[in-house]
GROMACS .gro file of C-alpha atoms in nm:
model
  228
    1MET     CA    1   0.000   0.000   0.000
    2LYS     CA    2   0.282   0.245   0.087
    3GLN     CA    3   0.450   0.183  -0.248
    4GLN     CA    4   0.128   0.260  -0.433
    5GLU     CA    5   0.077   0.572  -0.223
    6SER     CA    6   0.437   0.677  -0.284
    7ARG     CA    7   0.381   0.658  -0.659
    8LEU     CA    8   0.066   0.870  -0.625
    9VAL     CA    9   0.255   1.133  -0.421
   10ALA     CA   10   0.537   1.141  -0.677
   11GLU     CA   11   0.290   1.174  -0.963
   12LEU     CA   12   0.102   1.462  -0.800
   13ALA     CA   13   0.429   1.630  -0.695
   14ALA     CA   14   0.549   1.623  -1.055
   15ARG     CA   15   0.221   1.778  -1.166
   16HIS     CA   16   0.178   2.043  -0.898
   17TRP     CA   17   0.502   2.109  -0.709
   18LEU     CA   18   0.839   1.996  -0.848
   19ARG     CA   19   0.876   2.270  -1.112
   20GLY     CA   20   1.176   2.104  -1.273
   21ASP     CA   21   1.326   1.967  -0.949
   22GLN     CA   22   1.413   1.600  -0.923
   23ILE     CA   23   1.307   1.383  -0.628
   24GLN     CA   24   1.622   1.232  -0.477
   25ALA     CA   25   1.468   1.059  -0.174
   26MET     CA   26   1.124   1.018  -0.022
   27ALA     CA   27   0.989   0.829   0.275
   28PRO     CA   28   0.667   0.803   0.477
   29ALA     CA   29   0.687   1.027   0.784
   30GLU     CA   30   0.495   1.008   1.112
   31HIS     CA   31   0.519   1.143   1.464
   32LEU     CA   32   0.671   0.939   1.744
   33ASP     CA   33   0.404   0.748   1.938
   34VAL     CA   34   0.493   0.932   2.261
   35ASP     CA   35   0.676   1.258   2.210
   36ARG     CA   36   0.796   1.572   2.384
   37TYR     CA   37   0.916   1.913   2.267
   38ARG     CA   38   1.237   2.071   2.395
   39VAL     CA   39   1.198   2.410   2.229
   40ALA     CA   40   1.248   2.751   2.388
   41GLY     CA   41   0.911   2.923   2.412
   42LEU     CA   42   0.707   2.600   2.390
   43ASP     CA   43   0.598   2.356   2.656
   44GLU     CA   44   0.648   1.978   2.631
   45ASN     CA   45   0.337   1.946   2.414
   46GLY     CA   46   0.449   2.211   2.169
   47HIS     CA   47   0.212   2.480   2.297
   48PRO     CA   48   0.331   2.839   2.356
   49ARG     CA   49   0.441   2.911   2.711
   50PRO     CA   50   0.294   3.210   2.898
   51GLU     CA   51   0.522   3.509   2.858
   52SER     CA   52   0.647   3.543   3.216
   53GLY     CA   53   0.998   3.661   3.296
   54LEU     CA   54   1.073   3.353   3.506
   55GLU     CA   55   0.971   3.112   3.230
   56ARG     CA   56   1.168   3.307   2.968
   57ALA     CA   57   1.476   3.275   3.189
   58ALA     CA   58   1.417   2.900   3.234
   59ASP     CA   59   1.376   2.860   2.859
   60ALA     CA   60   1.713   3.022   2.796
   61VAL     CA   61   1.881   2.723   2.958
   62GLY     CA   62   1.615   2.449   2.965
   63TRP     CA   63   1.572   2.407   2.589
   64MET     CA   64   1.932   2.280   2.563
   65ILE     CA   65   1.866   1.992   2.806
   66VAL     CA   66   1.765   1.688   2.602
   67GLU     CA   67   1.611   1.402   2.797
   68ASP     CA   68   1.468   1.074   2.677
   69GLY     CA   69   1.276   0.884   2.939
   70PRO     CA   70   0.978   0.663   3.023
   71VAL     CA   71   0.726   0.945   2.971
   72GLY     CA   72   0.830   0.996   2.611
   73TYR     CA   73   1.117   1.069   2.380
   74VAL     CA   74   1.223   1.415   2.277
   75ALA     CA   75   1.087   1.456   1.926
   76VAL     CA   76   1.182   1.818   1.858
   77ARG     CA   77   1.467   2.035   1.982
   78GLY     CA   78   1.523   2.396   1.892
   79GLY     CA   79   1.605   2.743   2.010
   80HIS     CA   80   1.272   2.910   1.917
   81PRO     CA   81   0.920   2.817   1.800
   82GLN     CA   82   0.995   2.923   1.439
   83CYS     CA   83   1.290   2.682   1.401
   84ALA     CA   84   1.288   2.442   1.107
   85ALA     CA   85   1.244   2.132   1.324
   86VAL     CA   86   0.913   2.257   1.468
   87GLY     CA   87   0.776   2.325   1.121
   88LEU     CA   88   0.885   1.984   0.998
   89TYR     CA   89   0.737   1.793   1.292
   90ARG     CA   90   0.404   1.973   1.287
   91ALA     CA   91   0.369   1.915   0.913
   92ALA     CA   92   0.400   1.537   0.964
   93ARG     CA   93   0.123   1.515   1.223
   94PHE     CA   94  -0.145   1.374   0.989
   95ASP     CA   95  -0.171   1.051   0.792
   96HIS     CA   96  -0.037   1.026   0.435
   97ALA     CA   97   0.270   1.246   0.499
   98TRP     CA   98   0.599   1.200   0.315
   99LEU     CA   99   0.940   1.350   0.376
  100VAL     CA  100   1.081   1.441   0.035
  101ILE     CA  101   1.429   1.560  -0.064
  102THR     CA  102   1.481   1.713  -0.406
  103SER     CA  103   1.779   1.874  -0.573
  104HIS     CA  104   1.685   2.210  -0.421
  105ARG     CA  105   1.436   2.153  -0.138
  106LEU     CA  106   1.334   1.948   0.164
  107ALA     CA  107   0.961   1.921   0.219
  108VAL     CA  108   0.675   1.737   0.382
  109LEU     CA  109   0.418   1.647   0.116
  110ARG     CA  110   0.076   1.523   0.217
  111LEU     CA  111  -0.225   1.358   0.066
  112ARG     CA  112  -0.542   1.483   0.229
  113ASP     CA  113  -0.861   1.284   0.192
  114ALA     CA  114  -1.122   1.517   0.041
  115GLN     CA  115  -1.392   1.309   0.212
  116ASN     CA  116  -1.238   1.370   0.553
  117THR     CA  117  -1.428   1.678   0.671
  118GLU     CA  118  -1.306   1.642   1.029
  119GLU     CA  119  -0.935   1.717   0.981
  120GLY     CA  120  -0.973   2.094   0.971
  121LYS     CA  121  -1.194   2.085   1.281
  122VAL     CA  122  -0.910   1.934   1.485
  123ASP     CA  123  -0.686   2.229   1.402
  124GLU     CA  124  -0.962   2.471   1.501
  125ILE     CA  125  -1.019   2.292   1.833
  126ILE     CA  126  -0.647   2.296   1.916
  127GLU     CA  127  -0.618   2.665   1.834
  128GLN     CA  128  -0.925   2.750   2.045
  129ALA     CA  129  -0.782   2.556   2.345
  130ARG     CA  130  -0.453   2.745   2.312
  131ARG     CA  131  -0.634   3.078   2.312
  132GLU     CA  132  -0.834   2.990   2.622
  133ARG     CA  133  -0.523   2.881   2.816
  134SER     CA  134  -0.732   2.727   3.093
  135LEU     CA  135  -0.771   2.378   3.232
  136GLY     CA  136  -1.141   2.376   3.149
  137GLY     CA  137  -1.075   2.488   2.795
  138ALA     CA  138  -0.803   2.229   2.750
  139LEU     CA  139  -1.028   1.950   2.879
  140ARG     CA  140  -1.314   2.056   2.655
  141GLY     CA  141  -1.071   2.065   2.362
  142ILE     CA  142  -0.944   1.717   2.436
  143GLY     CA  143  -1.298   1.585   2.456
  144LYS     CA  144  -1.389   1.740   2.122
  145ILE     CA  145  -1.073   1.605   1.958
  146VAL     CA  146  -1.142   1.253   2.085
  147LYS     CA  147  -1.501   1.267   1.961
  148THR     CA  148  -1.399   1.413   1.625
  149SER     CA  149  -1.117   1.160   1.577
  150ALA     CA  150  -1.340   0.868   1.670
  151THR     CA  151  -1.608   0.979   1.424
  152GLU     CA  152  -1.357   1.013   1.141
  153PHE     CA  153  -1.192   0.679   1.227
  154VAL     CA  154  -1.524   0.498   1.182
  155ARG     CA  155  -1.591   0.677   0.854
  156SER     CA  156  -1.240   0.625   0.712
  157ALA     CA  157  -1.247   0.254   0.797
  158ARG     CA  158  -1.540   0.217   0.556
  159ARG     CA  159  -1.369   0.397   0.269
  160PRO     CA  160  -1.139   0.238   0.013
  161PRO     CA  161  -0.774   0.357   0.039
  162LEU     CA  162  -0.680   0.678  -0.140
  163THR     CA  163  -0.485   0.486  -0.402
  164GLU     CA  164  -0.815   0.334  -0.519
  165ARG     CA  165  -0.988   0.672  -0.540
  166PRO     CA  166  -0.718   0.920  -0.646
  167GLN     CA  167  -0.987   1.176  -0.731
  168ASP     CA  168  -1.023   1.227  -0.353
  169ALA     CA  169  -0.649   1.275  -0.292
  170VAL     CA  170  -0.580   1.644  -0.231
  171PHE     CA  171  -0.208   1.716  -0.268
  172GLU     CA  172  -0.049   1.958  -0.019
  173CYS     CA  173   0.301   2.083   0.057
  174ALA     CA  174   0.279   2.122   0.434
  175PHE     CA  175   0.643   2.225   0.493
  176GLU     CA  176   0.926   2.338   0.271
  177VAL     CA  177   1.279   2.475   0.320
  178PRO     CA  178   1.573   2.516   0.084
  179ARG     CA  179   1.802   2.214   0.058
  180GLN     CA  180   2.086   2.410   0.218
  181ALA     CA  181   1.883   2.435   0.542
  182LEU     CA  182   1.928   2.059   0.589
  183HIS     CA  183   2.238   1.957   0.783
  184SER     CA  184   2.197   1.580   0.782
  185ILE     CA  185   1.959   1.288   0.830
  186VAL     CA  186   2.079   1.006   1.053
  187ARG     CA  187   1.928   0.689   1.191
  188TRP     CA  188   1.787   0.706   1.541
  189LYS     CA  189   1.687   0.410   1.753
  190GLN     CA  190   1.457   0.421   2.054
  191PRO     CA  191   1.665   0.324   2.359
  192MET     CA  192   1.589  -0.022   2.499
  193VAL     CA  193   1.330  -0.094   2.227
  194PRO     CA  194   1.421  -0.383   1.989
  195GLU     CA  195   1.375  -0.350   1.614
  196PHE     CA  196   1.191  -0.618   1.420
  197GLU     CA  197   1.189  -0.709   1.053
  198GLY     CA  198   0.917  -0.506   0.887
  199GLY     CA  199   0.876  -0.288   1.195
  200PRO     CA  200   0.910   0.089   1.220
  201ARG     CA  201   1.237   0.274   1.187
  202PHE     CA  202   1.330   0.624   1.298
  203VAL     CA  203   1.539   0.910   1.168
  204GLN     CA  204   1.670   1.233   1.317
  205VAL     CA  205   1.658   1.526   1.076
  206ARG     CA  206   1.913   1.793   1.164
  207PHE     CA  207   1.899   2.150   1.035
  208THR     CA  208   2.162   2.419   1.001
  209ASP     CA  209   1.977   2.636   1.260
  210ASP     CA  210   2.083   2.378   1.523
  211SER     CA  211   1.734   2.233   1.556
  212TRP     CA  212   1.635   1.871   1.493
  213ALA     CA  213   1.327   1.652   1.476
  214ARG     CA  214   1.277   1.277   1.499
  215LEU     CA  215   1.029   1.099   1.273
  216LYS     CA  216   0.896   0.749   1.233
  217THR     CA  217   0.932   0.583   0.894
  218ASP     CA  218   0.977   0.228   0.762
  219GLN     CA  219   1.278   0.022   0.652
  220ALA     CA  220   1.265   0.140   0.294
  221GLY     CA  221   1.226   0.498   0.410
  222LEU     CA  222   1.527   0.472   0.640
  223ALA     CA  223   1.739   0.340   0.357
  224ALA     CA  224   1.622   0.612   0.119
  225LEU     CA  225   1.688   0.897   0.362
  226THR     CA  226   2.019   0.780   0.509
  227GLY     CA  227   2.162   0.578   0.223
  228SER     CA  228   2.201   0.273   0.448
   0.00000   0.00000   0.00000
């Protein structure tokens, strides 16, 4: 299924996005199952911190401390919320996302299901909860997200995959930076977690602004992105 979807992404990229560029590597990209942010100005969930003097001072040192532990792995590290790693990680938060490297760019390309009317609602709920900045607002937001996600899960389970109905595949470039903003892509392994044949693999994407993000991919994706 991933190979078929990859071909669809490449076909739509050639039609709508490449503009003479050549795809050099592409791989499915997903969030870590349990993740944390270590970014100055953001809390562990990637939400903006309140602008207090004490928290700004803590950020100045705290963002540099990278910790992986039982409550989740650090997925994003950076010096400010606008760093490349934050943009990359947020772009890969939905299904059907691909990390793509061309001769001039690095991007996250997505296929959005035109029949999925709930996806935009999740973004609206998250933004509303951030604006409220209250426990009650956050809890209401979580409840709405769970309800929305459950509704869409039931609906999507009844639909054929996008590769069988390409007319519903809406192509999007969710993140893009010049190729020179990429420092390197290296393999990353979850500590104490064994790897199995056919199981997930992980990469750490490093940028020249000293930020990095970790993404889940598969074996073919790891090989394509790291050359190993």
